[in-house]
CSV table of C-alpha atoms in Angstrom, one decimal:
chain,number,residue,atom,x,y,z
A,143,MET,CA,14.5,-16.3,17.7
A,144,THR,CA,12.4,-17.7,14.9
A,145,THR,CA,12.0,-21.3,14.0
A,146,THR,CA,10.3,-23.5,11.5
A,147,SER,CA,8.8,-25.7,14.2
A,148,GLY,CA,5.3,-25.2,15.7
A,149,PRO,CA,2.1,-24.2,14.0
A,150,HIS,CA,3.4,-21.3,11.9
A,151,PRO,CA,6.6,-22.3,9.9
A,152,GLY,CA,9.1,-19.5,9.9
A,153,LEU,CA,7.6,-17.5,12.7
A,154,PRO,CA,8.6,-17.2,16.4
A,155,VAL,CA,7.3,-19.8,18.8
A,156,PRO,CA,5.6,-18.5,20.9
A,157,MET,CA,4.4,-15.6,18.8
A,158,PRO,CA,5.4,-12.2,20.3
A,159,ASP,CA,2.8,-9.6,21.2
A,160,VAL,CA,4.8,-6.8,19.6
A,161,LEU,CA,6.9,-6.4,16.6
A,162,PRO,CA,10.4,-7.7,17.1
A,163,ASP,CA,13.6,-5.9,16.1
A,164,PRO,CA,14.0,-6.5,12.3
A,165,TRP,CA,17.5,-7.8,12.8
A,166,VAL,CA,16.1,-10.5,15.1
A,167,VAL,CA,13.8,-11.6,12.3
A,168,LEU,CA,16.5,-11.5,9.7
A,169,ARG,CA,19.2,-13.4,11.7
A,170,GLY,CA,16.9,-15.7,13.6
A,171,THR,CA,14.9,-17.1,10.7
A,172,ASP,CA,15.9,-20.5,9.2
A,173,TRP,CA,15.5,-19.1,5.6
A,174,PRO,CA,16.9,-22.1,3.7
A,175,SER,CA,14.2,-24.3,5.2
A,176,LEU,CA,11.4,-22.1,3.8
A,177,GLY,CA,10.0,-22.1,0.3
A,178,THR,CA,9.4,-19.3,-2.3
A,179,ALA,CA,8.0,-19.4,-5.8
A,180,TYR,CA,11.5,-20.2,-7.1
A,181,GLY,CA,13.0,-22.5,-4.5
A,182,THR,CA,14.3,-21.9,-1.0
A,183,ALA,CA,14.5,-18.5,0.7
A,184,GLU,CA,18.2,-18.9,1.4
A,185,GLY,CA,19.0,-15.6,-0.4
A,186,LEU,CA,16.4,-13.5,1.3
A,187,PRO,CA,18.6,-12.2,4.1
A,188,ARG,CA,20.8,-10.5,1.5
A,189,VAL,CA,17.7,-9.1,-0.2
A,190,LEU,CA,16.2,-7.7,3.0
A,191,ALA,CA,19.3,-6.4,4.7
A,192,PRO,CA,19.4,-3.1,2.8
A,193,LEU,CA,16.1,-2.1,4.3
A,194,LEU,CA,17.7,-2.2,7.8
A,195,ALA,CA,20.3,0.4,6.9
A,196,PRO,CA,19.5,3.8,8.5
A,197,GLY,CA,20.3,5.6,5.2
A,198,VAL,CA,18.3,3.4,2.8
A,199,THR,CA,16.8,5.4,0.0
A,200,ALA,CA,13.5,5.2,-1.8
A,201,ASP,CA,15.2,3.8,-4.9
A,202,GLU,CA,17.0,1.1,-2.9
A,203,THR,CA,13.7,0.3,-1.1
A,204,ARG,CA,11.9,-0.1,-4.4
A,205,GLN,CA,14.6,-2.5,-5.5
A,206,VAL,CA,14.3,-4.6,-2.4
A,207,LEU,CA,10.5,-4.8,-2.7
A,208,ASP,CA,10.9,-5.8,-6.4
A,209,ALA,CA,13.3,-8.5,-5.3
A,210,LEU,CA,10.8,-9.9,-2.8
A,211,GLU,CA,8.6,-11.0,-5.7
A,212,PRO,CA,9.3,-14.7,-5.0
A,213,VAL,CA,7.4,-14.4,-1.8
A,214,GLN,CA,4.3,-13.0,-3.4
A,215,HIS,CA,4.5,-14.3,-7.0
A,216,GLN,CA,1.1,-14.1,-8.7
A,217,ASN,CA,-0.4,-12.8,-5.4
A,218,THR,CA,0.4,-16.2,-3.7
A,219,ILE,CA,1.5,-16.7,-0.2
A,220,TYR,CA,4.6,-19.0,0.3
A,221,GLU,CA,6.4,-20.4,3.3
A,222,ALA,CA,8.9,-17.5,3.4
A,223,THR,CA,6.2,-14.8,3.0
A,224,ALA,CA,5.3,-14.6,6.7
A,225,PRO,CA,8.9,-13.9,8.0
A,226,ALA,CA,9.6,-11.6,5.1
A,227,THR,CA,6.5,-9.7,5.9
A,228,LEU,CA,7.3,-9.6,9.6
A,229,CYS,CA,10.7,-8.1,8.8
A,230,VAL,CA,9.3,-5.4,6.5
A,231,ALA,CA,6.7,-4.5,9.2
A,232,ALA,CA,9.4,-4.3,11.8
A,233,VAL,CA,11.4,-2.0,9.6
A,234,LEU,CA,8.3,0.2,9.0
A,235,ALA,CA,7.5,0.4,12.7
A,236,ARG,CA,11.1,1.4,13.5
A,237,ARG,CA,11.0,4.1,10.9
A,238,ALA,CA,7.7,5.4,12.2
A,239,GLU,CA,9.3,6.1,15.5
A,240,HIS,CA,12.2,7.9,13.9
A,241,HIS,CA,10.0,10.0,11.7
A,242,ARG,CA,7.5,10.9,14.4
A,243,ARG,CA,4.9,8.8,12.7
A,244,ALA,CA,5.0,10.7,9.5
A,245,ALA,CA,5.8,8.8,6.3
A,246,ASP,CA,8.8,9.5,4.2
A,247,LYS,CA,9.0,7.9,0.7
A,248,VAL,CA,10.6,4.8,2.2
A,249,CYS,CA,7.8,4.4,4.7
A,250,ALA,CA,5.2,4.9,1.9
A,251,LEU,CA,6.8,2.1,-0.2
A,252,LEU,CA,6.9,-0.3,2.8
A,253,LEU,CA,3.3,0.5,3.7
A,254,GLY,CA,2.2,-0.2,0.1
A,255,TRP,CA,3.9,-3.5,0.1
A,256,LEU,CA,2.3,-4.5,3.4
A,257,ALA,CA,-1.1,-3.5,2.0
A,258,SER,CA,-0.6,-5.8,-0.9
A,259,ILE,CA,0.1,-8.7,1.5
A,260,ALA,CA,-2.9,-7.7,3.5
A,261,TYR,CA,-5.2,-8.3,0.5
A,262,ASP,CA,-3.4,-11.5,-0.7
A,263,SER,CA,-4.4,-13.0,2.7
A,264,ASP,CA,-7.7,-11.5,3.6
A,265,ASN,CA,-11.0,-13.2,4.2
A,266,ALA,CA,-12.2,-12.6,0.7
A,267,CYS,CA,-9.1,-14.3,-0.7
A,268,VAL,CA,-9.6,-17.3,1.6
A,269,ALA,CA,-13.2,-17.5,0.6
A,270,ALA,CA,-12.2,-17.4,-3.1
A,271,HIS,CA,-9.8,-20.3,-2.6
A,272,GLN,CA,-12.3,-22.2,-0.4
A,273,ARG,CA,-14.7,-22.5,-3.4
A,274,TYR,CA,-12.2,-25.0,-4.9
A,275,TYR,CA,-11.8,-27.1,-1.8
A,276,GLU,CA,-14.2,-29.7,-0.3
A,277,GLU,CA,-12.3,-29.6,3.0
A,278,ASP,CA,-11.1,-26.6,5.0
A,279,PHE,CA,-8.7,-24.6,2.7
A,280,LEU,CA,-6.7,-23.1,5.5
A,281,GLU,CA,-6.0,-26.6,7.0
A,282,HIS,CA,-4.1,-27.4,3.8
A,283,TYR,CA,-2.3,-24.0,3.4
A,284,PRO,CA,0.0,-23.4,6.4
A,285,PRO,CA,1.8,-20.4,4.7
A,286,MET,CA,-1.5,-18.5,4.5
A,287,VAL,CA,-2.3,-19.4,8.1
A,288,ALA,CA,1.1,-18.1,9.2
A,289,VAL,CA,0.6,-14.7,7.5
A,290,ARG,CA,-2.9,-14.3,8.9
A,291,ALA,CA,-1.5,-15.1,12.4
A,292,LEU,CA,0.7,-12.0,12.0
A,293,ARG,CA,-2.2,-9.6,11.5
A,294,PRO,CA,-2.3,-8.1,15.0
A,295,MET,CA,1.4,-7.3,14.7
A,296,LEU,CA,1.1,-6.0,11.1
A,297,PHE,CA,-1.7,-3.7,12.3
A,298,GLN,CA,0.8,-2.2,14.8
A,299,ALA,CA,3.1,-1.3,11.9
A,300,VAL,CA,0.4,0.5,9.7
A,301,ALA,CA,-1.7,2.1,12.5
A,302,PRO,CA,0.8,5.0,13.1
A,303,PHE,CA,0.1,6.2,9.5
A,304,LEU,CA,-3.7,6.4,9.8
A,305,ASP,CA,-3.3,10.1,10.5
A,306,ASP,CA,-0.4,10.8,8.2
A,307,PRO,CA,-0.4,14.3,6.6
A,308,ASP,CA,-0.3,12.7,3.1
A,309,THR,CA,-3.7,11.7,1.8
A,310,ALA,CA,-2.4,8.8,-0.3
A,311,VAL,CA,-0.4,7.4,2.7
A,312,ARG,CA,-3.5,7.7,5.0
A,313,GLU,CA,-5.6,5.8,2.5
A,314,GLU,CA,-3.0,3.1,2.0
A,315,ALA,CA,-2.7,2.7,5.7
A,316,LEU,CA,-6.4,2.5,6.2
A,317,CYS,CA,-7.0,-0.1,3.6
A,318,ALA,CA,-4.2,-2.3,5.0
A,319,ALA,CA,-5.6,-1.8,8.5
A,320,LEU,CA,-9.1,-2.7,7.4
A,321,ALA,CA,-7.8,-6.1,6.1
A,322,PHE,CA,-5.7,-6.8,9.2
A,323,ALA,CA,-8.7,-5.9,11.5
A,324,GLU,CA,-10.5,-9.0,10.2
A,325,HIS,CA,-8.5,-10.8,12.8
A,326,PRO,CA,-10.7,-11.5,15.9
A,327,ASP,CA,-8.2,-9.9,18.3
A,328,LEU,CA,-8.5,-6.6,16.5
A,329,ALA,CA,-12.4,-6.5,16.6
A,330,GLY,CA,-12.2,-3.6,19.1
A,331,HIS,CA,-10.6,-1.4,16.4
A,332,ARG,CA,-13.3,-1.9,13.8
A,333,ASP,CA,-15.7,0.9,14.9
A,334,GLY,CA,-12.9,3.5,14.7
A,335,LEU,CA,-11.8,2.1,11.3
A,336,ALA,CA,-15.4,2.1,10.1
A,337,GLY,CA,-15.6,5.8,10.8
A,338,ARG,CA,-12.4,6.4,8.8
A,339,ALA,CA,-13.7,4.2,6.0
A,340,ARG,CA,-16.9,6.3,5.8
A,341,ARG,CA,-14.9,9.5,5.6
A,342,LEU,CA,-12.7,8.0,2.9
A,343,LEU,CA,-15.8,7.1,0.8
A,344,LEU,CA,-16.9,10.7,0.9
A,345,VAL,CA,-13.8,12.0,-0.8
A,346,CYS,CA,-11.8,9.2,-2.4
A,347,ASP,CA,-11.9,8.6,-6.1
A,348,THR,CA,-9.5,5.6,-6.2
A,349,ARG,CA,-11.6,2.6,-7.1
A,350,TRP,CA,-9.4,0.1,-5.3
A,351,HIS,CA,-9.5,2.0,-2.1
A,352,ARG,CA,-13.3,2.5,-2.4
A,353,TRP,CA,-13.8,-1.2,-2.9
A,354,GLN,CA,-11.8,-2.1,0.1
A,355,ALA,CA,-13.6,0.4,2.3
A,356,LEU,CA,-17.1,-0.7,1.1
A,357,ASP,CA,-16.2,-4.4,1.5
A,358,ALA,CA,-15.0,-3.9,5.1
A,359,LEU,CA,-18.1,-1.9,6.1
A,360,THR,CA,-20.4,-4.4,4.5
A,361,ALA,CA,-18.6,-7.3,6.2
A,362,TRP,CA,-19.0,-5.6,9.6
A,363,GLY,CA,-22.7,-5.0,9.1
A,364,HIS,CA,-22.8,-1.3,8.1
A,365,ASP,CA,-25.2,0.1,5.6
A,366,THR,CA,-23.2,1.7,2.7
A,367,THR,CA,-26.1,2.7,0.5
A,368,ALA,CA,-25.6,6.4,1.0
A,369,LEU,CA,-21.8,6.1,0.5
A,370,ALA,CA,-21.6,4.0,-2.7
A,371,ARG,CA,-21.4,5.3,-6.2
A,372,PRO,CA,-22.7,3.6,-9.4
A,373,SER,CA,-19.1,3.1,-10.6
A,374,ASP,CA,-18.3,1.1,-7.4
A,375,ASP,CA,-20.2,-1.8,-8.9
A,376,ASP,CA,-17.8,-2.1,-11.9
A,377,ARG,CA,-15.0,-4.4,-10.8
A,378,SER,CA,-14.0,-5.3,-14.4
A,379,PRO,CA,-10.3,-6.1,-14.8
A,380,TYR,CA,-10.2,-3.7,-17.7
A,381,LEU,CA,-9.9,-0.5,-15.7
A,382,PRO,CA,-7.7,2.6,-16.1
A,383,SER,CA,-4.3,1.8,-14.7
A,384,SER,CA,-4.8,4.4,-11.9
A,385,ALA,CA,-7.3,2.0,-10.4
A,386,TRP,CA,-4.7,-0.6,-9.6
A,387,PRO,CA,-2.6,-0.5,-6.4
A,388,LEU,CA,1.1,-0.8,-6.6
A,389,GLY,CA,1.0,-1.2,-10.4
A,390,GLY,CA,3.0,1.9,-11.1
A,391,GLY,CA,0.4,3.0,-13.6
A,392,ASP,CA,1.3,0.1,-15.9
A,393,PRO,CA,-1.9,-1.2,-17.6
A,394,ASP,CA,0.1,-4.3,-18.6
A,395,ASN,CA,0.9,-5.2,-15.0
A,396,PRO,CA,-2.5,-5.5,-13.2
A,397,PRO,CA,-2.4,-6.9,-9.6
A,398,PHE,CA,-3.5,-10.4,-10.4
């Protein structure tokens, strides 16, 4: 049962160790008490419910994720972001079991959405915000703290896809896992993820994924000199649309 009391508004108190059933999240969250970019989250149960249907299609999933824009408007974390993310992760974990840990199109879409949340709440994002605060940024931003508290559970949702047969799915899962593994409780997974990041850098041409892998390795104290390419230093916003994650190849809709 979720509640808005406790240190993480909208999340279970106490926090579970494993992903809950998505219906528990959907029905147990006090959505009207939580904020989004456009008011309360009262309507989110109707938005999320189609994801829980066994026969949900990729088109329906895409529509749901588009409709979740109020919980990540302009790459911002809101009060309703954490429980919505927990619900999506729980759906993904359930589908991973049903699909023997191989991603179908629905899984791939859910994984991509979770990856976007991962990088809207990672350490680099916190550091960027901190530059504008004299006091501790996170102390004044409970919604961000709530999402970051979920990282061990979100890692459980993406980890089954680290060995997916589809290269694009594997890379998306790895980049999400790298961000979630910043959580101290996941430090034991970093060596294994670092090996995967090194292998990604040997073959991957997607700039966004390369940056994520390089940044994680650097943060964890690894030497990336032999793995970096000259083009990795160019992080200009004016890049080919293929460089952006989740942008659908639309140069007019970059991820910022």
